[in-house]
Short mmCIF file of C-alpha atoms in Angstrom, two decimals:
data_model
loop_
_atom_site.label_atom_id
_atom_site.label_comp_id
_atom_site.label_asym_id
_atom_site.label_seq_id
_atom_site.Cartn_x
_atom_site.Cartn_y
_atom_site.Cartn_z
CA MET A 1275 -1.59 -26.09 12.76
CA PRO A 1276 -4.78 -26.76 14.89
CA ASP A 1277 -6.90 -24.25 12.95
CA LEU A 1278 -5.40 -23.58 9.51
CA PHE A 1279 -9.21 -23.43 8.07
CA THR A 1280 -9.58 -20.19 10.35
CA HIS A 1281 -6.19 -18.77 8.91
CA LEU A 1282 -7.25 -19.66 5.32
CA VAL A 1283 -10.62 -17.92 5.70
CA ALA A 1284 -9.13 -14.94 7.17
CA ALA A 1285 -6.67 -14.69 4.06
CA ARG A 1286 -9.35 -15.65 1.42
CA LEU A 1287 -11.70 -12.83 2.30
CA PRO A 1288 -9.39 -9.98 1.42
CA GLY A 1289 -8.07 -12.29 -1.25
CA ALA A 1290 -11.19 -12.07 -3.08
CA PHE A 1291 -10.41 -8.80 -4.07
CA VAL A 1292 -6.99 -9.67 -5.62
CA ARG A 1293 -7.39 -9.91 -9.19
CA ASP A 1294 -4.25 -12.00 -10.04
CA ARG A 1295 -4.66 -15.53 -9.20
CA ARG A 1296 -1.03 -16.09 -8.32
CA LEU A 1297 -0.86 -13.04 -5.95
CA GLN A 1298 -4.05 -14.60 -4.48
CA ALA A 1299 -2.38 -17.90 -4.00
CA LEU A 1300 0.77 -16.14 -2.57
CA LEU A 1301 -1.59 -14.22 0.04
CA VAL A 1302 -2.99 -17.69 1.09
CA ILE A 1303 0.50 -19.21 1.45
CA GLY A 1304 1.64 -16.18 3.10
CA THR A 1305 -0.86 -16.64 6.08
CA PHE A 1306 0.60 -20.09 6.50
CA LEU A 1307 4.11 -18.86 6.57
CA PRO A 1308 4.47 -18.14 10.38
CA ASP A 1309 3.31 -21.68 11.08
CA LEU A 1310 5.30 -23.34 8.41
CA ALA A 1311 8.39 -21.34 9.70
CA ALA A 1312 7.83 -22.27 13.32
CA LYS A 1313 6.68 -25.89 12.95
CA GLY A 1314 9.68 -26.33 10.62
CA LEU A 1315 12.23 -24.91 12.90
CA VAL A 1316 10.90 -27.26 15.91
CA TRP A 1317 9.86 -30.31 14.11
CA VAL A 1318 12.48 -30.40 11.38
CA LEU A 1319 15.42 -28.67 12.64
CA TRP A 1320 14.75 -29.45 16.20
CA SER A 1321 15.18 -26.01 17.54
CA ARG A 1322 13.86 -24.83 20.91
CA GLU A 1323 10.26 -23.63 20.97
CA ALA A 1324 11.51 -20.15 22.15
CA PHE A 1325 13.62 -19.91 19.06
CA ALA A 1326 10.72 -20.23 16.84
CA HIS A 1327 8.47 -17.67 18.62
CA ALA A 1328 10.34 -15.09 16.34
CA SER A 1329 8.35 -16.34 13.46
CA HIS A 1330 5.04 -14.96 14.94
CA SER A 1331 6.53 -11.41 15.15
CA ILE A 1332 6.08 -8.37 12.72
CA VAL A 1333 9.68 -8.33 11.97
CA GLY A 1334 9.57 -12.14 11.61
CA VAL A 1335 6.95 -12.22 9.20
CA LEU A 1336 8.62 -9.68 7.14
CA VAL A 1337 11.89 -11.33 6.94
CA VAL A 1338 10.46 -14.68 6.26
CA ALA A 1339 8.21 -13.29 3.61
CA TYR A 1340 11.16 -11.63 2.06
CA LEU A 1341 13.15 -15.00 2.08
CA ALA A 1342 10.18 -16.66 0.51
CA SER A 1343 9.83 -13.96 -2.02
CA LEU A 1344 13.22 -14.46 -3.32
CA LEU A 1345 12.21 -17.82 -4.49
CA ILE A 1346 9.59 -16.23 -6.85
CA GLU A 1347 10.50 -15.22 -10.13
CA GLU A 1348 11.92 -11.31 -10.45
CA SER A 1349 8.93 -10.15 -12.45
CA ILE A 1350 6.41 -10.54 -9.60
CA ARG A 1351 8.80 -10.67 -6.67
CA ARG A 1352 7.87 -7.15 -5.27
CA PRO A 1353 4.01 -7.71 -5.17
CA GLY A 1354 4.80 -11.34 -4.16
CA PHE A 1355 6.58 -9.96 -1.11
CA ILE A 1356 3.71 -7.58 -0.19
CA LEU A 1357 1.10 -10.35 -0.39
CA LEU A 1358 3.10 -12.98 1.53
CA ALA A 1359 3.86 -10.42 4.03
CA ALA A 1360 0.14 -9.32 4.29
CA GLY A 1361 -0.89 -12.91 4.60
CA GLY A 1362 1.73 -13.45 7.46
CA LEU A 1363 0.39 -10.22 9.40
CA ILE A 1364 -3.24 -11.59 8.79
CA HIS A 1365 -2.03 -14.71 10.55
CA LEU A 1366 -0.66 -13.06 13.64
CA VAL A 1367 -4.08 -10.97 14.05
CA VAL A 1368 -6.08 -14.16 13.87
CA ASP A 1369 -3.45 -15.57 16.49
CA LEU A 1370 -4.09 -12.68 18.64
CA ILE A 1371 -7.84 -13.52 18.94
CA LYS A 1372 -6.97 -16.48 21.31
CA SER A 1373 -7.23 -16.70 24.90
CA TYR A 1374 -4.26 -17.93 26.95
CA LEU A 1375 -5.44 -16.80 30.44
CA GLY A 1376 -3.75 -13.50 29.90
CA ASN A 1377 -0.26 -14.90 29.07
CA GLY A 1378 -0.31 -13.47 25.57
CA ALA A 1379 -0.56 -15.47 22.31
CA VAL A 1380 1.88 -13.38 20.05
CA ALA A 1381 5.32 -11.78 20.94
CA LEU A 1382 4.39 -9.10 18.21
CA PHE A 1383 7.47 -6.90 18.88
CA LEU A 1384 10.39 -9.25 18.95
CA PRO A 1385 13.28 -8.77 18.94
CA PHE A 1386 12.53 -5.37 20.46
CA SER A 1387 10.25 -6.40 23.13
CA PRO A 1388 9.57 -10.16 24.30
CA VAL A 1389 6.08 -9.25 25.85
CA PRO A 1390 3.28 -11.34 24.35
CA TYR A 1391 -0.04 -9.86 23.61
CA GLU A 1392 -3.42 -11.35 23.12
CA PHE A 1393 -6.93 -10.09 22.45
CA GLY A 1394 -8.29 -13.16 24.61
CA LEU A 1395 -11.61 -13.71 22.71
CA ILE A 1396 -11.65 -17.42 22.14
CA ASP A 1397 -10.38 -20.23 23.82
CA PRO A 1398 -7.99 -22.12 21.53
CA GLU A 1399 -9.54 -25.51 22.56
CA ASN A 1400 -12.88 -24.18 21.17
CA VAL A 1401 -11.56 -23.24 17.74
CA ILE A 1402 -13.72 -26.17 16.43
CA LEU A 1403 -16.80 -23.75 16.88
CA LEU A 1404 -15.16 -21.72 14.17
CA VAL A 1405 -15.45 -24.37 11.51
CA PRO A 1406 -19.02 -23.74 10.55
CA LEU A 1407 -18.39 -19.89 10.69
CA ASP A 1408 -15.45 -20.41 8.58
CA ALA A 1409 -17.25 -22.29 6.13
CA ALA A 1410 -20.00 -19.55 5.83
CA ILE A 1411 -17.56 -16.79 5.29
CA LEU A 1412 -15.57 -18.89 2.56
CA ALA A 1413 -18.93 -19.44 0.74
CA ALA A 1414 -19.61 -15.72 0.97
CA ALA A 1415 -16.10 -14.70 -0.25
CA TRP A 1416 -16.71 -17.27 -3.14
CA LEU A 1417 -19.99 -15.67 -4.23
CA VAL A 1418 -18.55 -12.25 -3.99
CA GLU A 1419 -15.58 -13.29 -6.13
CA ARG A 1420 -17.88 -14.64 -8.77
CA ARG A 1421 -20.07 -11.70 -8.74
CA TYR A 1422 -17.04 -9.49 -9.30
CA ALA A 1423 -15.78 -11.47 -11.85
CA ARG A 1424 -19.22 -11.21 -13.81
CA VAL A 1425 -19.25 -7.55 -13.37
CA GLN A 1426 -15.59 -7.52 -14.74
CA GLN A 1427 -16.73 -9.53 -17.96
CA MET B 825 15.89 -5.25 -3.05
CA PHE B 826 13.77 -7.37 -5.30
CA SER B 827 16.04 -7.73 -8.22
CA ASN B 828 18.21 -10.81 -9.01
CA ARG B 829 21.36 -8.64 -8.42
CA TYR B 830 23.50 -10.22 -5.47
CA PHE B 831 20.78 -12.79 -5.06
CA ARG B 832 22.92 -15.23 -3.23
CA LEU B 833 23.87 -12.43 -0.70
CA LYS B 834 20.41 -11.51 -0.30
CA LEU B 835 19.47 -15.05 0.45
CA ALA B 836 22.31 -15.55 2.97
CA GLY B 837 21.33 -12.27 4.52
CA ALA B 838 17.85 -13.29 5.17
CA LEU B 839 18.75 -16.55 6.51
CA ILE B 840 21.21 -14.94 8.95
CA VAL B 841 18.70 -12.29 10.02
CA ILE B 842 16.11 -15.06 10.77
CA ALA B 843 18.82 -17.05 12.70
CA LEU B 844 19.62 -14.06 14.69
CA LEU B 845 16.10 -13.19 15.38
CA GLY B 846 15.70 -16.72 16.70
CA ILE B 847 18.53 -16.65 18.92
CA SER B 848 17.28 -13.00 20.18
CA ALA B 849 13.78 -14.60 20.87
CA ALA B 850 15.31 -17.71 22.61
CA ARG B 851 17.27 -15.46 24.96
CA ARG B 852 14.98 -12.72 25.77
CA GLY B 853 11.82 -15.06 25.60
CA GLU B 854 13.48 -17.61 27.83
CA SER B 855 11.77 -16.40 31.07
CA ILE B 856 8.36 -16.05 29.61
CA ASN B 857 6.31 -19.15 30.66
CA PRO B 858 9.06 -21.57 31.54
CA ALA B 859 8.08 -25.23 31.23
CA LEU B 860 6.98 -26.86 34.41
CA TRP B 861 9.55 -29.68 34.11
CA ARG B 862 12.45 -26.88 33.73
CA CYS B 863 11.23 -25.25 37.05
CA VAL B 864 11.19 -28.63 38.80
CA ALA B 865 14.68 -29.44 37.61
CA GLN B 866 16.19 -26.03 38.50
CA PRO B 867 13.86 -24.76 41.14
CA GLU B 868 16.14 -21.99 42.45
CA ARG B 869 16.47 -20.56 39.09
CA TRP B 870 12.69 -20.24 38.62
CA ASN B 871 11.55 -19.33 42.04
CA ARG B 872 8.58 -16.95 41.79
CA GLU B 873 8.31 -17.16 38.02
CA ARG B 874 4.96 -17.05 36.54
CA LEU B 875 4.26 -19.83 34.01
CA TRP B 876 1.31 -21.14 32.09
CA LEU B 877 0.14 -24.75 31.82
CA PRO B 878 -1.81 -25.52 28.68
CA ALA B 879 -3.16 -28.78 29.99
CA ALA B 880 -3.10 -30.88 33.21
CA VAL B 881 -5.30 -33.43 35.08
CA ILE B 882 -6.41 -32.81 38.59
CA VAL B 883 -5.49 -36.21 40.16
CA SER B 884 -6.57 -35.07 43.80
CA ALA B 885 -8.31 -32.23 45.47
CA ARG B 886 -8.77 -30.59 49.01
CA ASP B 887 -10.46 -27.53 50.08
CA ALA B 888 -7.36 -25.10 50.04
CA ASP B 889 -5.23 -27.09 47.28
CA PHE B 890 -5.18 -29.76 44.63
CA GLU B 891 -2.47 -32.03 42.81
CA ILE B 892 -2.23 -32.04 39.06
CA ASP B 893 -0.34 -34.37 36.52
CA SER B 894 0.92 -32.27 33.58
CA GLY B 895 2.06 -35.45 31.92
CA GLU B 896 5.66 -34.71 32.69
CA VAL B 897 5.36 -33.76 36.30
CA ARG B 898 2.97 -33.95 39.43
CA ILE B 899 2.85 -30.90 41.59
CA ARG B 900 0.66 -29.50 44.20
CA VAL B 901 -1.12 -26.29 43.40
CA ASP B 902 -2.27 -23.77 46.33
CA GLY B 903 -5.91 -22.68 45.43
CA ARG B 904 -9.45 -24.19 44.87
CA ALA B 905 -9.41 -26.47 42.35
CA PRO B 906 -11.47 -25.05 39.02
CA ALA B 907 -12.72 -28.49 38.19
CA LYS B 908 -13.36 -31.99 39.53
CA VAL B 909 -10.87 -34.56 40.25
CA GLY B 910 -10.03 -36.37 36.51
CA ASP B 911 -11.03 -33.12 34.73
CA ALA B 912 -8.35 -31.41 32.45
CA ILE B 913 -7.68 -27.94 33.08
CA THR B 914 -5.28 -25.13 31.96
CA LEU B 915 -3.92 -22.42 34.46
CA THR B 916 -1.26 -19.85 35.22
CA ALA B 917 0.50 -19.99 38.51
CA ILE B 918 3.59 -18.94 40.27
CA PHE B 919 6.21 -21.57 40.83
CA HIS B 920 7.49 -21.83 44.61
CA THR B 921 10.79 -23.53 45.40
CA GLU B 922 9.40 -24.92 48.63
CA GLY B 923 7.73 -28.10 47.92
CA PRO B 924 8.06 -27.46 45.11
CA ARG B 925 4.40 -25.85 44.51
CA LEU B 926 2.63 -23.66 42.51
CA GLU B 927 0.36 -20.71 43.55
CA MET B 928 -2.75 -20.56 41.35
CA VAL B 929 -3.46 -17.32 39.62
CA ARG B 930 -6.09 -18.21 37.12
CA GLY B 931 -7.52 -21.66 36.19
CA ARG B 932 -10.33 -23.14 34.20
CA ALA B 933 -11.55 -26.51 33.05
CA LEU B 934 -10.75 -27.23 29.47
CA PRO B 935 -13.82 -27.48 27.45
CA PRO B 936 -15.46 -30.88 26.35
CA LEU B 937 -15.03 -30.00 22.84
CA SER B 938 -11.12 -30.14 23.35
CA ARG B 939 -11.72 -33.80 22.74
CA LEU B 940 -12.54 -33.01 19.26
CA ARG B 941 -9.33 -31.45 18.55
CA TRP B 942 -8.28 -34.33 16.23
CA LEU B 943 -11.31 -33.34 13.94
CA VAL B 944 -9.97 -29.70 13.67
CA GLU B 945 -6.39 -31.04 12.80
CA ALA B 946 -7.79 -33.26 10.42
CA VAL B 947 -9.53 -30.29 8.83
CA SER B 948 -6.13 -28.39 8.91
CA VAL B 949 -4.43 -31.17 6.97
CA VAL B 950 -7.01 -31.25 4.15
CA VAL B 951 -6.90 -27.53 4.00
CA LEU B 952 -3.03 -27.42 3.74
CA LEU B 953 -3.18 -30.00 0.90
CA GLY B 954 -5.72 -28.05 -0.84
CA VAL B 955 -3.77 -24.82 -0.72
CA LEU B 956 -0.60 -26.57 -1.77
CA ALA B 957 -2.50 -27.95 -4.60
CA ASN B 958 -3.76 -24.60 -5.50
CA PHE B 959 -0.36 -23.26 -5.32
CA ALA B 960 1.07 -25.89 -7.59
CA ARG B 961 -1.47 -24.66 -10.36
CA HIS B 962 -0.09 -21.40 -10.35
CA PHE B 963 3.76 -21.88 -9.79
CA ALA B 964 6.21 -24.61 -10.91
CA PHE B 965 9.25 -25.18 -8.76
CA ARG B 966 12.40 -25.99 -11.01
CA PRO B 967 15.60 -26.07 -9.16
CA LYS B 968 18.42 -25.41 -11.70
CA VAL B 969 21.32 -26.52 -9.57
CA LEU B 970 20.10 -30.08 -9.43
CA GLN B 971 19.40 -30.50 -13.13
CA VAL B 972 21.66 -32.20 -15.37
CA GLU B 973 21.82 -30.38 -18.54
CA LYS B 974 23.52 -32.84 -20.73
CA ALA B 975 24.20 -36.69 -20.76
CA PRO B 976 27.86 -37.45 -20.38
#
């Protein structure tokens, strides 16, 4: 979990437009789900790293989001699943921006194709440069949310 | 799909699908970026496979090749060193049984900021705690199965 702040900000920005705070919290948790699933498999269950790669695929995100949504009460399970899955998919997009020398960061289409993809925009070792930018975006999202809430009143 | 009907079946089904996805990923993704120590341990199996080394230190360098230490393995790399001796680098290379050795495809020095990685990880831990605290404000976890309803 080297750059959870970036993942948080990436989910928090669209989250500013979600009125229900519970669903907003699920969107943010959803963006951590792929890493929580992967680290849980490798660190807790001692599975091989290749086994955990499925958590960072589109199908993997949908299934993990569905499993997590089953733990939510029935009345908000369907929107909960949508927000968890949306958070997970945002996570994949953020991971895609990293550069792994052309080796690919995310095998998006597992189990259909094991080919990993990347946009290659930032060195994973340079994610610290994103921290001030993330803080600025988070502040902007907070201000937008406050203004939006005031208009609603 | 989202109702409480057949709840346990749905839960078990999701877990089984996740397990099958993991097995499929482990099988199909095995040959993608194999670990260097695996290549050295089974050179015949991984001959001419492309691999990615996230971090290694250059321990010596000559005009046409250099030696790296990945923390697990020391190995010679054909190609011009992308940084000075003692610097940390990342590279993609093709593994060759003879030697064994690597043939560099792309390589670059790790940026000096990588030393501040601990700071990013510290921020990440704080973020995770904050998010979990926010989550706990909106949701309560009440596992019925473990609750004792009545005193004996």
